[in-house]
GROMACS .gro file of C-alpha atoms in nm:
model
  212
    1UNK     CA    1  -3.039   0.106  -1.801
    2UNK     CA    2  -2.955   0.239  -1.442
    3UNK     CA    3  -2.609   0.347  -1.546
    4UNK     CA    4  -2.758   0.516  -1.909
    5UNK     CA    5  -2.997   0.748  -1.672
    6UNK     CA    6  -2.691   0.838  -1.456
    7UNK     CA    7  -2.476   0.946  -1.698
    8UNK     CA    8  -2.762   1.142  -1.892
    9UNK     CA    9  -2.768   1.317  -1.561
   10UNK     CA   10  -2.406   1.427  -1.567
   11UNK     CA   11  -2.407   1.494  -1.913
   12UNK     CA   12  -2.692   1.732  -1.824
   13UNK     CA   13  -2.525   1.920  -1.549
   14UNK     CA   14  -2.207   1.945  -1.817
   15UNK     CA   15  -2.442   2.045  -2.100
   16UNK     CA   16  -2.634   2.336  -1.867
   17UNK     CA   17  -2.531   2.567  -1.608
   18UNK     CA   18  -2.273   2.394  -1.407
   19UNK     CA   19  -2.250   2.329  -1.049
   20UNK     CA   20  -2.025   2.140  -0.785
   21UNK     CA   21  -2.075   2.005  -0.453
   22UNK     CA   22  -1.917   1.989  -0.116
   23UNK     CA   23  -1.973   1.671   0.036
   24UNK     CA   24  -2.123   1.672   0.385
   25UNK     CA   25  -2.004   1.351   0.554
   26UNK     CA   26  -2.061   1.157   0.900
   27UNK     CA   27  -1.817   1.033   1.149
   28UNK     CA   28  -1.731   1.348   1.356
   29UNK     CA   29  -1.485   1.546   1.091
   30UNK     CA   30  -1.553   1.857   0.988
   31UNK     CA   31  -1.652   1.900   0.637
   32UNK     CA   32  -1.759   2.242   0.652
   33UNK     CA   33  -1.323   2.371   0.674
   34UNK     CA   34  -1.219   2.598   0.446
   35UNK     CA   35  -1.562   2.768   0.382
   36UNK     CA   36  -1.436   3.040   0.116
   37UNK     CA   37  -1.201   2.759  -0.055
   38UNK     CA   38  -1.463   2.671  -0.354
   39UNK     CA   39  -1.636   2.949  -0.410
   40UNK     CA   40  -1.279   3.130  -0.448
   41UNK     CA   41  -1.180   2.852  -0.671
   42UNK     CA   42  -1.493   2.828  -0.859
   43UNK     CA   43  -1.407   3.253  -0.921
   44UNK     CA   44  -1.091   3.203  -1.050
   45UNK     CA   45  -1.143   2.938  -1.263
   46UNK     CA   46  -1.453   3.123  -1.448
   47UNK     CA   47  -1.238   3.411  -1.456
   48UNK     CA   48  -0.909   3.235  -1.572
   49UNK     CA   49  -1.022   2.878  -1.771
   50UNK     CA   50  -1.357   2.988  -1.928
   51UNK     CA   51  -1.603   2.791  -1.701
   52UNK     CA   52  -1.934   2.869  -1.618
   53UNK     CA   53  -1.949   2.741  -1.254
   54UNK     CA   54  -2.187   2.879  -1.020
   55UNK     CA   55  -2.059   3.101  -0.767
   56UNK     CA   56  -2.210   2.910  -0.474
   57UNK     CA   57  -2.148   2.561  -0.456
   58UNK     CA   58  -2.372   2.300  -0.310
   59UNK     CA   59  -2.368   2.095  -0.036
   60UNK     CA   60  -2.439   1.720  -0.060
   61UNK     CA   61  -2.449   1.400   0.135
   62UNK     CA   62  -2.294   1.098   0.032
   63UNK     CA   63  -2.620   0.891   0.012
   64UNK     CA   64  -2.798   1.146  -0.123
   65UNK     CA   65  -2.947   1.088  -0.496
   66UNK     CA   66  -2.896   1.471  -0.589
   67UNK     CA   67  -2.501   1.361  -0.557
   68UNK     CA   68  -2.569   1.242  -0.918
   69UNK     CA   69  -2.633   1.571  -1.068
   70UNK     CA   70  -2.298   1.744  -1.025
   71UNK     CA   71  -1.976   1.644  -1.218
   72UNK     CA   72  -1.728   1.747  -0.967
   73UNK     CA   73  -1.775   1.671  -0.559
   74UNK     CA   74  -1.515   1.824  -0.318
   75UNK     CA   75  -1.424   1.712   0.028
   76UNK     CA   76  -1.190   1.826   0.297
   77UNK     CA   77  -1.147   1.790   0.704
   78UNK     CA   78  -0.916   1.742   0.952
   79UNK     CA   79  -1.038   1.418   1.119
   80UNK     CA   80  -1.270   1.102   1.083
   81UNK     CA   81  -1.473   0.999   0.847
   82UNK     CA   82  -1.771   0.719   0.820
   83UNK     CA   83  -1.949   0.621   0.574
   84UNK     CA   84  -2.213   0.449   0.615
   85UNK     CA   85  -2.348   0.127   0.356
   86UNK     CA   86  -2.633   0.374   0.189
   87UNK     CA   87  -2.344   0.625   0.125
   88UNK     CA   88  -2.117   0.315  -0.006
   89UNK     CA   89  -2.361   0.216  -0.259
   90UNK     CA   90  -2.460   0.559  -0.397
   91UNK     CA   91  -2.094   0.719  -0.420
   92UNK     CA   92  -1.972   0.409  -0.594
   93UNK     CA   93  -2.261   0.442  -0.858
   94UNK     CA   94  -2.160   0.785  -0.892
   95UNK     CA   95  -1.799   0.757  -0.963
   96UNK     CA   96  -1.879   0.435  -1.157
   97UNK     CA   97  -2.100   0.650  -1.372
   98UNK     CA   98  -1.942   0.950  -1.460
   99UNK     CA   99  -1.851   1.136  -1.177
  100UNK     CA  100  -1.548   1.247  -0.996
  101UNK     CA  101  -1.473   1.262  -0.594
  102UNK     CA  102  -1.167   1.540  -0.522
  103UNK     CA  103  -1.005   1.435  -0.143
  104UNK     CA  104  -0.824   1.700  -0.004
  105UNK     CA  105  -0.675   1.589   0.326
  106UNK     CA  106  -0.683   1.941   0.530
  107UNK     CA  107  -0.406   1.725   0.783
  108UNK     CA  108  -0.590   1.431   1.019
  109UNK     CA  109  -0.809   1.302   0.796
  110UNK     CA  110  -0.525   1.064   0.616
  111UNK     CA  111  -0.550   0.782   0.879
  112UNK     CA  112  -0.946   0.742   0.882
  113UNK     CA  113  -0.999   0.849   0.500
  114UNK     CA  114  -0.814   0.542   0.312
  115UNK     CA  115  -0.998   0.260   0.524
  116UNK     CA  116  -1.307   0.401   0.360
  117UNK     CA  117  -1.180   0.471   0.004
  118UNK     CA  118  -1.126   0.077   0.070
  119UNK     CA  119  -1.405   0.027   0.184
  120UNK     CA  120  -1.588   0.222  -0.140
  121UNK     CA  121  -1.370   0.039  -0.405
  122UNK     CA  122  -1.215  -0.272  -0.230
  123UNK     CA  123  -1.101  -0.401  -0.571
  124UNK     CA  124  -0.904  -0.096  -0.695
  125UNK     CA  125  -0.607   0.053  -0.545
  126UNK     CA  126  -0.473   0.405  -0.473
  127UNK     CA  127  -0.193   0.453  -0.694
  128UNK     CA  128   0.038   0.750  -0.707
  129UNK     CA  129  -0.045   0.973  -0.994
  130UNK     CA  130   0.291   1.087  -1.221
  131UNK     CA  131   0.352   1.409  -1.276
  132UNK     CA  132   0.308   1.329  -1.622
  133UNK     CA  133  -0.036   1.280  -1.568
  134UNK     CA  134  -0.245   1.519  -1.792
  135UNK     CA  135  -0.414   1.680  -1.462
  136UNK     CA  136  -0.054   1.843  -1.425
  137UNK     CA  137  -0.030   1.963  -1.798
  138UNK     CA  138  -0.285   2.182  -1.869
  139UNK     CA  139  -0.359   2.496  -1.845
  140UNK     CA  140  -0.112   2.549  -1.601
  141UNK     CA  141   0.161   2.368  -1.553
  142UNK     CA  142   0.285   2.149  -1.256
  143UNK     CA  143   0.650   1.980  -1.378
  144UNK     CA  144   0.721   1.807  -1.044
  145UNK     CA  145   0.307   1.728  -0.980
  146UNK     CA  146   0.146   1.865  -0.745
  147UNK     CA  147   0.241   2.098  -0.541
  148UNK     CA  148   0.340   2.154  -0.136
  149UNK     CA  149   0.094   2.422  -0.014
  150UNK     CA  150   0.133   2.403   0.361
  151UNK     CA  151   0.406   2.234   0.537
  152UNK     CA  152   0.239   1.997   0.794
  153UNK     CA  153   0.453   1.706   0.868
  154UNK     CA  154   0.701   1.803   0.622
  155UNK     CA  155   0.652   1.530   0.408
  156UNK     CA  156   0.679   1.548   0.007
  157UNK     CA  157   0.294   1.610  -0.109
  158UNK     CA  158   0.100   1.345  -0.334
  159UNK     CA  159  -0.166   1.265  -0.541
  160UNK     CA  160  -0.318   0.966  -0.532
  161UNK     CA  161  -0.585   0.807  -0.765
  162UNK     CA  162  -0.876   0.546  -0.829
  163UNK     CA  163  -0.913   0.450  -1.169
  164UNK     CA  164  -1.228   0.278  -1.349
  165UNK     CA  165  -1.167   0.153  -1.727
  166UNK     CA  166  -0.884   0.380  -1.732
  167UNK     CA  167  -1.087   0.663  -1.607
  168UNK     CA  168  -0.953   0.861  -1.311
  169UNK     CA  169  -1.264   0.891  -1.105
  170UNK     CA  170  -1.073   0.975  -0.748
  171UNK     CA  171  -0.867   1.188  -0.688
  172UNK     CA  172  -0.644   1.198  -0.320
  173UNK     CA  173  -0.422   1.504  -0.263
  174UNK     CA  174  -0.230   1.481   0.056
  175UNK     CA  175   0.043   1.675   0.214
  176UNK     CA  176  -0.048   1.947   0.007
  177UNK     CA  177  -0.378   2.113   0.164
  178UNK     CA  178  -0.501   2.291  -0.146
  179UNK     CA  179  -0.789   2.398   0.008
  180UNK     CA  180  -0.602   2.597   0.246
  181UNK     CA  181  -0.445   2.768  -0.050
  182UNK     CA  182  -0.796   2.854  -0.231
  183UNK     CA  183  -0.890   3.029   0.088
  184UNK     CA  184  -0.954   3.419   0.132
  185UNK     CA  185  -0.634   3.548   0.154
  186UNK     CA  186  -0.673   3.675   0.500
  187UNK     CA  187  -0.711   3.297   0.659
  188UNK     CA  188  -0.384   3.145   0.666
  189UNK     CA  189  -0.212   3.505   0.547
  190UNK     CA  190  -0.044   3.250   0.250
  191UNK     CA  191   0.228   3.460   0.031
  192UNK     CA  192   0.030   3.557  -0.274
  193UNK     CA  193   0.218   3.342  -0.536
  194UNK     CA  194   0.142   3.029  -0.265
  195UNK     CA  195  -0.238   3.121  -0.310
  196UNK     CA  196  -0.186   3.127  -0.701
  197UNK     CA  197  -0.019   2.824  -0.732
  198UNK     CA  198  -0.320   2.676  -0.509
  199UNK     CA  199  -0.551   2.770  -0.743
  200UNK     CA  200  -0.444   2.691  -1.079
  201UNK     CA  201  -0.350   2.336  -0.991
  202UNK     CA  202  -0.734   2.329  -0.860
  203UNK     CA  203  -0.861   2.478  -1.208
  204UNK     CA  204  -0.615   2.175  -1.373
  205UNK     CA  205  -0.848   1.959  -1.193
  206UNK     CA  206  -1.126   2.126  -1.324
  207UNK     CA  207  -1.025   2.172  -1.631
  208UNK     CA  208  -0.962   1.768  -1.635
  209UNK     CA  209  -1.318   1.686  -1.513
  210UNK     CA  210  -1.482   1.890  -1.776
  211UNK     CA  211  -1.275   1.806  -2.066
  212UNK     CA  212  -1.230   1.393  -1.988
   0.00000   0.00000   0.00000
């Protein structure tokens, strides 16, 4: 019965004017980097995709039961992250229920983010996502997956996912930093086509939430 109510939510937000959510976390990292990366996103992808996204996102903590109304929950930082066992409990039932946790690793959050995916789904594994994956496909596509935004360590970039019934419910991008990419221009002073190529691969993960 729980899990009927939560996805009623969801379908809700879907069905109505739709709305994402930066997630707020504990443990010291900052959550609030990149502060122009969604709404920019959220503009491009109305203006390119066809979605009706609200220009502001929301902000939301992990234990917090308003996490079930959005489809789509972003997070980003540089450093630690904690969650606590309230935050456990309620961001398993929401990916277990219909919704859908995007990690962007901003560089130094790597280390202290996959000891608490674990600790949020300790019997699924992060598995490397193909580029063959559909979230590559469409609208845009992304032949060699996703792609290297910023250089950091120099490393090839990934994405990583947690699958329930076949369902990808969490996604992992790292060595990529596409939420450095969605920022204003201005920020990181990112050639133009960089920026671009930022952007639609985050609309291909909209685009996936909304039509999966």
């Amino acid at each position: 019965m729980k899990k009927s109510w939560i996805l009623l939510l969801l379908i809700h937000s879907l069905c109505s004017a739709q709305e994402i959510a930066l997630l707020k976390y504990s443990g010291g990292g900052d959550w609030y980097a990149n502060p122009t990366s969604l709404p920019n996103l959220i503009k491009f992808s109305n203006q390119n995709i066809n979605t009706r996204i609200k220009s502001k996102p929301a902000l939301v903590e992990p234990s917090s039961p308003d996490l079930l109304s959005y489809p789509f929950v972003h997070m980003t930082g540089h450093g630690n992250v904690v969650f606590s066992d309230a935050d456990v409990i309620n961001l398993r039932n929401y990916l277990t229920s219909g919704g859908f946790l995007h990690i962007d690793d901003n560089y130094g959050m790597d280390e202290f983010i996959r000891k608490e995916i674990k600790k949020l789904m300790p019997n699924a594994e992060l598995v490397e996502l193909p580029a063959s994956h559909p979230i590559f496909q469409k609208p845009f596509p992304f032949p060699n997956g996703v792609p290297k935004i910023h250089e950091h360590d120099g490393k090839r970039p990934q994405a990583f996912g947690i699958f329930v019934e076949q369902r990808l419910v969490l996604l992992y991008t790292y060595e990529t930093d596409l939420g450095d990419g969605w920022e204003d221009a201005e920020v990181h002073h990112d050639p133009e086509e960089v920026r671009l190529k930022a952007l639609k691969m985050g609309a291909n993960i909209l685009n996936y939430i909304f039509n999966n």
